[in-house]
PDB file of C-alpha atoms in Angstrom:
ATOM      1  CA  MET A   1     -56.844   6.126  -1.834  1.00 55.00           C
ATOM      2  CA  ASP A   2     -56.676   3.913  -4.315  1.00 58.00           C
ATOM      3  CA  PRO A   3     -53.643   1.386  -3.328  1.00 51.00           C
ATOM      4  CA  GLN A   4     -53.332   0.319  -6.706  1.00 51.00           C
ATOM      5  CA  LEU A   5     -52.417   4.211  -8.079  1.00 51.00           C
ATOM      6  CA  PRO A   6     -48.876   3.731  -8.661  1.00 41.00           C
ATOM      7  CA  HIS A   7     -47.136   6.255  -6.398  1.00 67.00           C
ATOM      8  CA  THR A   8     -49.654   7.674  -4.321  1.00 88.00           C
ATOM      9  CA  VAL A   9     -48.575   7.210  -1.090  1.00 94.00           C
ATOM     10  CA  ASP A  10     -45.018   8.054  -2.092  1.00 95.00           C
ATOM     11  CA  SER A  11     -46.643  11.203  -3.939  1.00 96.00           C
ATOM     12  CA  TYR A  12     -48.566  12.030  -0.721  1.00 97.00           C
ATOM     13  CA  LEU A  13     -45.677  11.428   2.069  1.00 97.00           C
ATOM     14  CA  ALA A  14     -43.580  14.102  -0.583  1.00 97.00           C
ATOM     15  CA  ARG A  15     -46.471  16.405  -0.942  1.00 97.00           C
ATOM     16  CA  ILE A  16     -45.795  16.718   2.645  1.00 98.00           C
ATOM     17  CA  GLY A  17     -41.880  17.119   3.312  1.00 97.00           C
ATOM     18  CA  ALA A  18     -42.308  13.675   5.118  1.00 98.00           C
ATOM     19  CA  THR A  19     -40.208   9.700   4.618  1.00 96.00           C
ATOM     20  CA  ARG A  20     -41.807   6.944   4.531  1.00 96.00           C
ATOM     21  CA  PRO A  21     -41.871   5.144   8.207  1.00 97.00           C
ATOM     22  CA  GLY A  22     -40.117   2.035   9.096  1.00 96.00           C
ATOM     23  CA  ARG A  23     -43.279   1.167  11.274  1.00 97.00           C
ATOM     24  CA  ALA A  24     -46.823   1.853  12.227  1.00 98.00           C
ATOM     25  CA  ASP A  25     -45.246   3.348  15.755  1.00 98.00           C
ATOM     26  CA  ALA A  26     -46.578   6.568  17.968  1.00 98.00           C
ATOM     27  CA  ALA A  27     -43.017   8.260  16.506  1.00 98.00           C
ATOM     28  CA  ALA A  28     -44.112   7.828  12.902  1.00 98.00           C
ATOM     29  CA  LEU A  29     -47.574   9.143  13.709  1.00 98.00           C
ATOM     30  CA  ARG A  30     -46.312  12.188  15.620  1.00 98.00           C
ATOM     31  CA  GLU A  31     -43.791  13.087  13.105  1.00 98.00           C
ATOM     32  CA  LEU A  32     -46.648  12.878  10.251  1.00 98.00           C
ATOM     33  CA  GLN A  33     -49.463  14.652  11.917  1.00 98.00           C
ATOM     34  CA  LEU A  34     -46.934  17.615  12.444  1.00 98.00           C
ATOM     35  CA  CYS A  35     -45.306  17.369   8.778  1.00 98.00           C
ATOM     36  CA  HIS A  36     -49.295  17.555   7.665  1.00 98.00           C
ATOM     37  CA  LEU A  37     -49.795  20.976   9.297  1.00 98.00           C
ATOM     38  CA  THR A  38     -46.892  22.464   8.536  1.00 97.00           C
ATOM     39  CA  SER A  39     -47.669  21.279   4.549  1.00 98.00           C
ATOM     40  CA  VAL A  40     -51.169  21.464   3.966  1.00 98.00           C
ATOM     41  CA  PRO A  41     -52.809  24.819   5.070  1.00 98.00           C
ATOM     42  CA  PHE A  42     -56.560  24.905   6.707  1.00 97.00           C
ATOM     43  CA  GLU A  43     -58.515  26.746   3.978  1.00 97.00           C
ATOM     44  CA  ASN A  44     -62.419  27.012   3.031  1.00 96.00           C
ATOM     45  CA  LEU A  45     -61.277  28.749  -0.722  1.00 97.00           C
ATOM     46  CA  SER A  46     -63.734  25.983  -2.527  1.00 96.00           C
ATOM     47  CA  ILE A  47     -66.185  27.965  -1.294  1.00 95.00           C
ATOM     48  CA  HIS A  48     -65.497  30.968  -2.741  1.00 95.00           C
ATOM     49  CA  LEU A  49     -64.492  29.769  -6.132  1.00 95.00           C
ATOM     50  CA  GLY A  50     -67.377  27.727  -6.746  1.00 93.00           C
ATOM     51  CA  GLU A  51     -65.630  24.190  -7.031  1.00 95.00           C
ATOM     52  CA  ASP A  52     -67.696  21.119  -6.066  1.00 94.00           C
ATOM     53  CA  ILE A  53     -66.072  19.531  -2.625  1.00 95.00           C
ATOM     54  CA  VAL A  54     -66.300  15.501  -2.754  1.00 96.00           C
ATOM     55  CA  LEU A  55     -65.729  13.374   0.459  1.00 97.00           C
ATOM     56  CA  GLU A  56     -64.252  10.782  -1.560  1.00 96.00           C
ATOM     57  CA  GLU A  57     -60.735   9.831  -1.282  1.00 95.00           C
ATOM     58  CA  GLN A  58     -60.066   9.937  -4.557  1.00 94.00           C
ATOM     59  CA  ALA A  59     -61.165  13.396  -5.207  1.00 96.00           C
ATOM     60  CA  LEU A  60     -59.043  14.514  -1.602  1.00 97.00           C
ATOM     61  CA  PHE A  61     -56.090  12.988  -2.804  1.00 95.00           C
ATOM     62  CA  ASP A  62     -56.492  14.931  -6.467  1.00 95.00           C
ATOM     63  CA  LYS A  63     -57.057  17.994  -4.648  1.00 97.00           C
ATOM     64  CA  ILE A  64     -54.651  17.689  -1.667  1.00 97.00           C
ATOM     65  CA  VAL A  65     -51.814  16.007  -3.297  1.00 97.00           C
ATOM     66  CA  SER A  66     -52.043  16.418  -7.453  1.00 95.00           C
ATOM     67  CA  GLY A  67     -53.631  19.698  -7.095  1.00 96.00           C
ATOM     68  CA  ARG A  68     -51.217  21.016  -3.961  1.00 97.00           C
ATOM     69  CA  ARG A  69     -54.813  22.194  -2.404  1.00 98.00           C
ATOM     70  CA  GLY A  70     -55.567  22.573   1.470  1.00 98.00           C
ATOM     71  CA  GLY A  71     -59.107  21.976   2.727  1.00 97.00           C
ATOM     72  CA  PHE A  72     -61.009  22.100   6.404  1.00 96.00           C
ATOM     73  CA  CYS A  73     -61.642  19.459   8.155  1.00 97.00           C
ATOM     74  CA  TYR A  74     -63.871  16.765   6.120  1.00 98.00           C
ATOM     75  CA  GLU A  75     -60.851  16.908   3.352  1.00 98.00           C
ATOM     76  CA  LEU A  76     -57.849  16.823   5.383  1.00 98.00           C
ATOM     77  CA  ASN A  77     -58.669  14.160   7.712  1.00 98.00           C
ATOM     78  CA  GLY A  78     -60.291  12.548   5.579  1.00 98.00           C
ATOM     79  CA  ALA A  79     -56.835  12.351   3.390  1.00 98.00           C
ATOM     80  CA  PHE A  80     -54.761  11.838   5.969  1.00 98.00           C
ATOM     81  CA  ALA A  81     -56.609   8.828   6.919  1.00 98.00           C
ATOM     82  CA  ALA A  82     -56.329   7.129   3.551  1.00 97.00           C
ATOM     83  CA  LEU A  83     -52.676   7.726   3.749  1.00 97.00           C
ATOM     84  CA  LEU A  84     -52.286   6.797   7.695  1.00 98.00           C
ATOM     85  CA  ARG A  85     -54.115   3.303   6.570  1.00 97.00           C
ATOM     86  CA  GLU A  86     -51.921   2.354   3.281  1.00 96.00           C
ATOM     87  CA  LEU A  87     -49.029   2.938   6.076  1.00 97.00           C
ATOM     88  CA  GLY A  88     -50.309   0.746   8.216  1.00 97.00           C
ATOM     89  CA  PHE A  89     -51.985   2.514  11.191  1.00 98.00           C
ATOM     90  CA  GLY A  90     -55.665   1.308  12.334  1.00 98.00           C
ATOM     91  CA  VAL A  91     -57.480   4.417  11.516  1.00 98.00           C
ATOM     92  CA  THR A  92     -61.508   5.507  12.833  1.00 98.00           C
ATOM     93  CA  LEU A  93     -63.043   8.319  11.801  1.00 98.00           C
ATOM     94  CA  LEU A  94     -65.051  10.168  14.559  1.00 98.00           C
ATOM     95  CA  GLU A  95     -67.439  12.922  14.496  1.00 98.00           C
ATOM     96  CA  ALA A  96     -67.599  15.561  16.281  1.00 98.00           C
ATOM     97  CA  ARG A  97     -69.486  18.925  17.695  1.00 97.00           C
ATOM     98  CA  VAL A  98     -67.718  22.432  17.713  1.00 96.00           C
ATOM     99  CA  HIS A  99     -67.779  24.419  21.431  1.00 95.00           C
ATOM    100  CA  GLY A 100     -69.078  28.028  19.506  1.00 90.00           C
ATOM    101  CA  ASP A 101     -67.718  31.305  21.346  1.00 83.00           C
ATOM    102  CA  ASP A 102     -71.735  31.893  23.167  1.00 85.00           C
ATOM    103  CA  GLY A 103     -70.389  27.827  24.853  1.00 81.00           C
ATOM    104  CA  LYS A 104     -73.513  26.446  22.440  1.00 91.00           C
ATOM    105  CA  LEU A 105     -72.356  23.268  20.580  1.00 96.00           C
ATOM    106  CA  GLY A 106     -72.662  23.480  17.066  1.00 95.00           C
ATOM    107  CA  ILE A 107     -74.450  20.614  14.228  1.00 97.00           C
ATOM    108  CA  PRO A 108     -74.171  16.743  14.496  1.00 97.00           C
ATOM    109  CA  TYR A 109     -71.274  16.237  11.835  1.00 98.00           C
ATOM    110  CA  ASP A 110     -69.661  19.258  12.438  1.00 97.00           C
ATOM    111  CA  HIS A 111     -66.280  18.485  12.400  1.00 98.00           C
ATOM    112  CA  LEU A 112     -64.487  15.182  11.221  1.00 98.00           C
ATOM    113  CA  ALA A 113     -61.514  13.759  13.569  1.00 98.00           C
ATOM    114  CA  LEU A 114     -59.420  10.487  13.777  1.00 98.00           C
ATOM    115  CA  ARG A 115     -58.712   7.869  16.355  1.00 98.00           C
ATOM    116  CA  VAL A 116     -55.737   5.918  15.503  1.00 98.00           C
ATOM    117  CA  GLU A 117     -54.229   3.089  16.660  1.00 98.00           C
ATOM    118  CA  THR A 118     -50.346   2.707  16.463  1.00 98.00           C
ATOM    119  CA  ASP A 119     -48.228  -0.873  16.402  1.00 97.00           C
ATOM    120  CA  ASP A 120     -46.172   0.237  19.637  1.00 97.00           C
ATOM    121  CA  GLY A 121     -49.013  -0.902  21.782  1.00 93.00           C
ATOM    122  CA  THR A 122     -49.507   2.656  22.541  1.00 96.00           C
ATOM    123  CA  GLY A 123     -52.373   5.043  22.225  1.00 90.00           C
ATOM    124  CA  PRO A 124     -54.833   4.913  20.935  1.00 98.00           C
ATOM    125  CA  TRP A 125     -54.599   8.789  19.640  1.00 98.00           C
ATOM    126  CA  LEU A 126     -56.933  11.340  18.645  1.00 98.00           C
ATOM    127  CA  VAL A 127     -55.679  13.101  15.654  1.00 98.00           C
ATOM    128  CA  ASP A 128     -56.264  15.864  14.063  1.00 98.00           C
ATOM    129  CA  VAL A 129     -55.084  18.140  11.179  1.00 98.00           C
ATOM    130  CA  GLY A 130     -58.219  20.009   9.994  1.00 97.00           C
ATOM    131  CA  PHE A 131     -59.022  22.064  13.184  1.00 95.00           C
ATOM    132  CA  GLY A 132     -57.023  25.340  12.478  1.00 84.00           C
ATOM    133  CA  ASP A 133     -55.317  26.390  15.366  1.00 87.00           C
ATOM    134  CA  HIS A 134     -55.395  22.586  17.620  1.00 93.00           C
ATOM    135  CA  ALA A 135     -52.794  20.570  19.301  1.00 96.00           C
ATOM    136  CA  GLN A 136     -49.099  19.693  17.193  1.00 96.00           C
ATOM    137  CA  HIS A 137     -49.019  16.619  18.470  1.00 98.00           C
ATOM    138  CA  PRO A 138     -51.605  13.539  17.745  1.00 98.00           C
ATOM    139  CA  LEU A 139     -53.348  13.158  21.583  1.00 98.00           C
ATOM    140  CA  ALA A 140     -53.424  10.355  24.047  1.00 98.00           C
ATOM    141  CA  LEU A 141     -57.402   9.449  23.541  1.00 97.00           C
ATOM    142  CA  ASP A 142     -57.877   7.836  26.705  1.00 97.00           C
ATOM    143  CA  ASP A 143     -55.798  10.233  29.381  1.00 97.00           C
ATOM    144  CA  ARG A 144     -58.229  12.135  31.421  1.00 97.00           C
ATOM    145  CA  THR A 145     -55.489  13.817  32.524  1.00 98.00           C
ATOM    146  CA  ASP A 146     -53.611  17.312  31.115  1.00 98.00           C
ATOM    147  CA  GLN A 147     -51.505  16.962  27.851  1.00 98.00           C
ATOM    148  CA  GLU A 148     -48.891  19.325  27.285  1.00 98.00           C
ATOM    149  CA  ASP A 149     -48.411  20.046  24.092  1.00 97.00           C
ATOM    150  CA  PRO A 150     -46.239  23.153  22.211  1.00 94.00           C
ATOM    151  CA  ARG A 151     -49.752  24.901  21.796  1.00 94.00           C
ATOM    152  CA  GLY A 152     -50.945  24.622  24.788  1.00 95.00           C
ATOM    153  CA  THR A 153     -51.939  22.240  27.354  1.00 98.00           C
ATOM    154  CA  PHE A 154     -55.023  19.879  26.598  1.00 98.00           C
ATOM    155  CA  ARG A 155     -57.543  17.838  28.656  1.00 98.00           C
ATOM    156  CA  ILE A 156     -60.092  15.165  27.103  1.00 98.00           C
ATOM    157  CA  ARG A 157     -62.770  14.384  29.370  1.00 97.00           C
ATOM    158  CA  ARG A 158     -65.684  12.994  29.711  1.00 96.00           C
ATOM    159  CA  ALA A 159     -68.894  15.193  28.453  1.00 94.00           C
ATOM    160  CA  PRO A 160     -71.403  16.008  30.888  1.00 87.00           C
ATOM    161  CA  VAL A 161     -74.423  13.896  31.231  1.00 75.00           C
ATOM    162  CA  GLU A 162     -77.529  15.740  29.425  1.00 61.00           C
ATOM    163  CA  ASN A 163     -81.383  15.524  29.609  1.00 49.00           C
ATOM    164  CA  ALA A 164     -82.261  13.822  26.255  1.00 45.00           C
ATOM    165  CA  GLU A 165     -85.789  16.465  26.531  1.00 46.00           C
ATOM    166  CA  SER A 166     -84.277  19.587  27.546  1.00 44.00           C
ATOM    167  CA  GLY A 167     -80.749  19.439  26.727  1.00 48.00           C
ATOM    168  CA  GLU A 168     -79.721  21.009  29.867  1.00 51.00           C
ATOM    169  CA  ALA A 169     -76.565  19.031  31.410  1.00 51.00           C
ATOM    170  CA  TYR A 170     -76.436  17.207  34.997  1.00 48.00           C
ATOM    171  CA  GLY A 171     -73.342  17.834  35.351  1.00 51.00           C
ATOM    172  CA  ASP A 172     -69.635  16.409  34.559  1.00 51.00           C
ATOM    173  CA  ALA A 173     -69.752  12.661  33.713  1.00 47.00           C
ATOM    174  CA  GLU A 174     -66.235  12.215  35.939  1.00 46.00           C
ATOM    175  CA  ALA A 175     -68.698  12.267  38.730  1.00 43.00           C
ATOM    176  CA  TYR A 176     -71.282   9.510  37.552  1.00 39.00           C
ATOM    177  CA  GLY A 177     -69.380   6.130  37.854  1.00 39.00           C
ATOM    178  CA  ASP A 178     -70.420   4.509  34.431  1.00 40.00           C
ATOM    179  CA  GLY A 179     -69.622   8.314  32.742  1.00 41.00           C
ATOM    180  CA  GLU A 180     -67.501   5.994  29.940  1.00 48.00           C
ATOM    181  CA  ALA A 181     -70.476   4.168  28.815  1.00 42.00           C
ATOM    182  CA  TYR A 182     -72.133   7.884  27.683  1.00 47.00           C
ATOM    183  CA  GLY A 183     -69.663   7.810  25.060  1.00 84.00           C
ATOM    184  CA  ASP A 184     -69.104  12.340  24.218  1.00 96.00           C
ATOM    185  CA  LEU A 185     -65.856  12.981  25.405  1.00 97.00           C
ATOM    186  CA  ASP A 186     -64.903  17.117  25.624  1.00 97.00           C
ATOM    187  CA  VAL A 187     -62.019  18.118  24.085  1.00 98.00           C
ATOM    188  CA  LEU A 188     -60.774  21.055  25.750  1.00 97.00           C
ATOM    189  CA  ARG A 189     -57.128  23.513  25.012  1.00 97.00           C
ATOM    190  CA  ASP A 190     -56.257  25.589  28.329  1.00 97.00           C
ATOM    191  CA  GLY A 191     -58.981  25.226  30.041  1.00 96.00           C
ATOM    192  CA  ALA A 192     -61.539  26.015  26.686  1.00 95.00           C
ATOM    193  CA  PRO A 193     -63.905  23.436  25.650  1.00 96.00           C
ATOM    194  CA  GLN A 194     -63.410  23.258  21.673  1.00 96.00           C
ATOM    195  CA  PHE A 195     -65.054  20.666  20.921  1.00 97.00           C
ATOM    196  CA  ARG A 196     -67.185  17.774  21.629  1.00 97.00           C
ATOM    197  CA  LEU A 197     -65.914  14.442  19.985  1.00 97.00           C
ATOM    198  CA  ASP A 198     -68.284  11.200  19.760  1.00 97.00           C
ATOM    199  CA  PRO A 199     -66.512   7.836  19.661  1.00 96.00           C
ATOM    200  CA  ARG A 200     -68.734   5.547  17.168  1.00 96.00           C
ATOM    201  CA  PRO A 201     -66.997   4.970  14.355  1.00 97.00           C
ATOM    202  CA  ARG A 202     -68.220   6.722  11.205  1.00 98.00           C
ATOM    203  CA  VAL A 203     -67.619   6.551   7.662  1.00 98.00           C
ATOM    204  CA  LEU A 204     -66.792   9.480   5.245  1.00 98.00           C
ATOM    205  CA  ALA A 205     -69.400   9.045   3.170  1.00 97.00           C
ATOM    206  CA  ASP A 206     -71.121  10.290   7.040  1.00 98.00           C
ATOM    207  CA  PHE A 207     -69.663  13.947   7.188  1.00 98.00           C
ATOM    208  CA  ARG A 208     -71.488  15.290   3.610  1.00 97.00           C
ATOM    209  CA  ALA A 209     -74.324  16.735   4.693  1.00 97.00           C
ATOM    210  CA  GLY A 210     -72.854  18.654   7.697  1.00 97.00           C
ATOM    211  CA  ALA A 211     -69.866  19.211   4.880  1.00 97.00           C
ATOM    212  CA  TRP A 212     -73.335  21.067   2.435  1.00 97.00           C
ATOM    213  CA  TYR A 213     -74.049  22.273   5.770  1.00 96.00           C
ATOM    214  CA  HIS A 214     -70.731  24.865   6.009  1.00 96.00           C
ATOM    215  CA  CYS A 215     -70.788  25.310   2.443  1.00 95.00           C
ATOM    216  CA  THR A 216     -74.162  26.923   1.926  1.00 94.00           C
ATOM    217  CA  SER A 217     -75.508  28.076   5.545  1.00 94.00           C
ATOM    218  CA  PRO A 218     -75.031  32.029   5.966  1.00 92.00           C
ATOM    219  CA  ASP A 219     -74.952  30.825   9.908  1.00 92.00           C
ATOM    220  CA  SER A 220     -71.612  29.118   8.791  1.00 93.00           C
ATOM    221  CA  GLY A 221     -68.204  30.612   9.250  1.00 89.00           C
ATOM    222  CA  PHE A 222     -67.363  29.340   6.716  1.00 93.00           C
ATOM    223  CA  THR A 223     -69.384  31.005   4.079  1.00 93.00           C
ATOM    224  CA  ARG A 224     -68.537  34.482   5.860  1.00 91.00           C
ATOM    225  CA  ALA A 225     -64.922  35.335   3.996  1.00 91.00           C
ATOM    226  CA  PRO A 226     -62.340  32.892   2.499  1.00 94.00           C
ATOM    227  CA  VAL A 227     -59.829  32.267   4.715  1.00 94.00           C
ATOM    228  CA  CYS A 228     -56.506  30.264   4.704  1.00 97.00           C
ATOM    229  CA  SER A 229     -53.841  29.110   7.721  1.00 97.00           C
ATOM    230  CA  ARG A 230     -51.378  26.847   8.299  1.00 96.00           C
ATOM    231  CA  PHE A 231     -48.799  25.772  11.256  1.00 95.00           C
ATOM    232  CA  THR A 232     -45.492  27.016  11.546  1.00 94.00           C
ATOM    233  CA  ALA A 233     -42.214  26.218  13.322  1.00 88.00           C
ATOM    234  CA  SER A 234     -42.828  28.492  15.303  1.00 87.00           C
ATOM    235  CA  GLY A 235     -46.465  29.502  15.451  1.00 93.00           C
ATOM    236  CA  ARG A 236     -48.891  30.003  12.182  1.00 95.00           C
ATOM    237  CA  ILE A 237     -49.763  32.269   9.033  1.00 97.00           C
ATOM    238  CA  THR A 238     -53.258  32.984   8.023  1.00 97.00           C
ATOM    239  CA  LEU A 239     -55.027  34.419   5.218  1.00 97.00           C
ATOM    240  CA  SER A 240     -58.105  35.918   5.882  1.00 91.00           C
ATOM    241  CA  GLY A 241     -59.291  37.901   2.729  1.00 89.00           C
ATOM    242  CA  ARG A 242     -57.259  40.994   1.773  1.00 93.00           C
ATOM    243  CA  LYS A 243     -55.220  40.297   5.679  1.00 95.00           C
ATOM    244  CA  LEU A 244     -52.182  38.173   6.256  1.00 97.00           C
ATOM    245  CA  VAL A 245     -51.931  37.834  10.074  1.00 96.00           C
ATOM    246  CA  THR A 246     -48.716  35.575  11.887  1.00 96.00           C
ATOM    247  CA  THR A 247     -48.074  34.617  15.079  1.00 92.00           C
ATOM    248  CA  VAL A 248     -45.086  34.100  16.375  1.00 90.00           C
ATOM    249  CA  GLY A 249     -44.304  32.968  20.240  1.00 81.00           C
ATOM    250  CA  GLY A 250     -47.673  34.447  20.751  1.00 80.00           C
ATOM    251  CA  GLU A 251     -47.001  38.045  19.296  1.00 90.00           C
ATOM    252  CA  ARG A 252     -50.199  38.489  16.281  1.00 93.00           C
ATOM    253  CA  ASN A 253     -49.145  40.799  13.464  1.00 95.00           C
ATOM    254  CA  GLU A 254     -51.262  41.906  10.335  1.00 96.00           C
ATOM    255  CA  THR A 255     -49.910  43.084   7.044  1.00 96.00           C
ATOM    256  CA  PRO A 256     -52.784  44.511   5.179  1.00 96.00           C
ATOM    257  CA  LEU A 257     -52.856  43.252   0.944  1.00 96.00           C
ATOM    258  CA  GLY A 258     -54.145  46.297  -1.149  1.00 91.00           C
ATOM    259  CA  SER A 259     -54.275  44.714  -4.815  1.00 95.00           C
ATOM    260  CA  ASP A 260     -55.101  41.168  -6.131  1.00 95.00           C
ATOM    261  CA  ASP A 261     -51.494  40.533  -7.179  1.00 96.00           C
ATOM    262  CA  GLU A 262     -50.349  41.330  -3.706  1.00 97.00           C
ATOM    263  CA  VAL A 263     -53.063  38.519  -1.972  1.00 96.00           C
ATOM    264  CA  LEU A 264     -52.221  35.939  -5.417  1.00 97.00           C
ATOM    265  CA  ALA A 265     -48.664  36.324  -4.504  1.00 97.00           C
ATOM    266  CA  ALA A 266     -49.490  35.928  -1.010  1.00 98.00           C
ATOM    267  CA  TYR A 267     -51.468  32.519  -1.811  1.00 98.00           C
ATOM    268  CA  ARG A 268     -48.479  31.367  -3.628  1.00 97.00           C
ATOM    269  CA  GLU A 269     -45.460  32.405  -0.853  1.00 97.00           C
ATOM    270  CA  HIS A 270     -46.794  31.621   2.006  1.00 97.00           C
ATOM    271  CA  PHE A 271     -49.219  28.572   1.503  1.00 97.00           C
ATOM    272  CA  GLY A 272     -48.054  27.363  -1.894  1.00 97.00           C
ATOM    273  CA  LEU A 273     -51.213  28.415  -3.325  1.00 97.00           C
ATOM    274  CA  ARG A 274     -50.951  28.857  -7.168  1.00 97.00           C
ATOM    275  CA  LEU A 275     -54.770  30.162  -7.491  1.00 97.00           C
ATOM    276  CA  ASP A 276     -55.693  31.905 -11.437  1.00 94.00           C
ATOM    277  CA  ARG A 277     -58.575  34.284  -9.506  1.00 94.00           C
ATOM    278  CA  LEU A 278     -59.406  35.251  -5.917  1.00 95.00           C
ATOM    279  CA  PRO A 279     -61.629  33.781  -4.198  1.00 94.00           C
ATOM    280  CA  THR A 280     -65.433  35.967  -3.763  1.00 85.00           C
ATOM    281  CA  VAL A 281     -65.877  37.730  -0.304  1.00 66.00           C
ATOM    282  CA  HIS A 282     -68.754  36.358   0.679  1.00 49.00           C
ATOM    283  CA  GLY A 283     -68.537  38.575   4.160  1.00 43.00           C
ATOM    284  CA  ALA A 284     -66.220  40.585   6.258  1.00 38.00           C
ATOM    285  CA  GLY A 285     -64.598  39.998   9.353  1.00 37.00           C
ATOM    286  CA  ALA A 286     -65.025  36.669  10.084  1.00 38.00           C
ATOM    287  CA  SER A 287     -62.733  34.682  12.723  1.00 41.00           C
ATOM    288  CA  VAL A 288     -61.052  31.559  11.332  1.00 46.00           C
ATOM    289  CA  PRO A 289     -62.928  29.150  11.829  1.00 56.00           C
ATOM    290  CA  HIS A 290     -62.586  25.378  12.409  1.00 64.00           C
ATOM    291  CA  GLY A 291     -63.885  21.962  11.447  1.00 64.00           C
TER     292      GLY A 291
END
């Protein structure tokens, strides 16, 4: 984000319904993350509308703030990182690989997450507004115990040490005295691994290959169907193709949408997206992807 642009920060804060914090502390970070999650949808519509995805801060600002759109992890966390820096937080971009349903890890640069430092001596914090259904609040990055969150019980643990040649795990790195030096961390939700985090600092340009893969590969869930989803006060709401899914208190309700006008109206009413045409469906039956 270009700090010279007038009202850039204020415009972003208005986009997410937040006020400028008095200081860059943990309470402000918690509030900003929740505002972002409930205001800016996680969506892959650019892929199905033939739009370029440009991983540059100004382009992300133009799309998310000026264009009032959402995005996937590289866009949402990339833009949020720029906002947090302008507000006085220390922010580092982190690379992660998502754990698939088959237990296998995704590609390098599969996901972008944030390490955030505050001015009150707490943290560092794992912040993520681009993983779809994930933690509502920042997670303490150095805490290896269970962390309770409205969206589940999270734990950050050292990743298993792997054989460099075979890729086979030797076991949980918690058993190794020097395990922290190995670096990688697994983020779990309710006992299930979500993604594996590499704590080394990255820059936004590092994620271009991962974004290109997810925009073009038939093996990526993002190319199979358009998805738009965001947090709500009591759950989340998702539009996948022509199916509107609301989850409240763990109860899931599906509403099929028939006409194009119904679908376009759902984008407007539930996500604030004003589209002039429907995204082109490349496949059916895709689950909500992460990343």
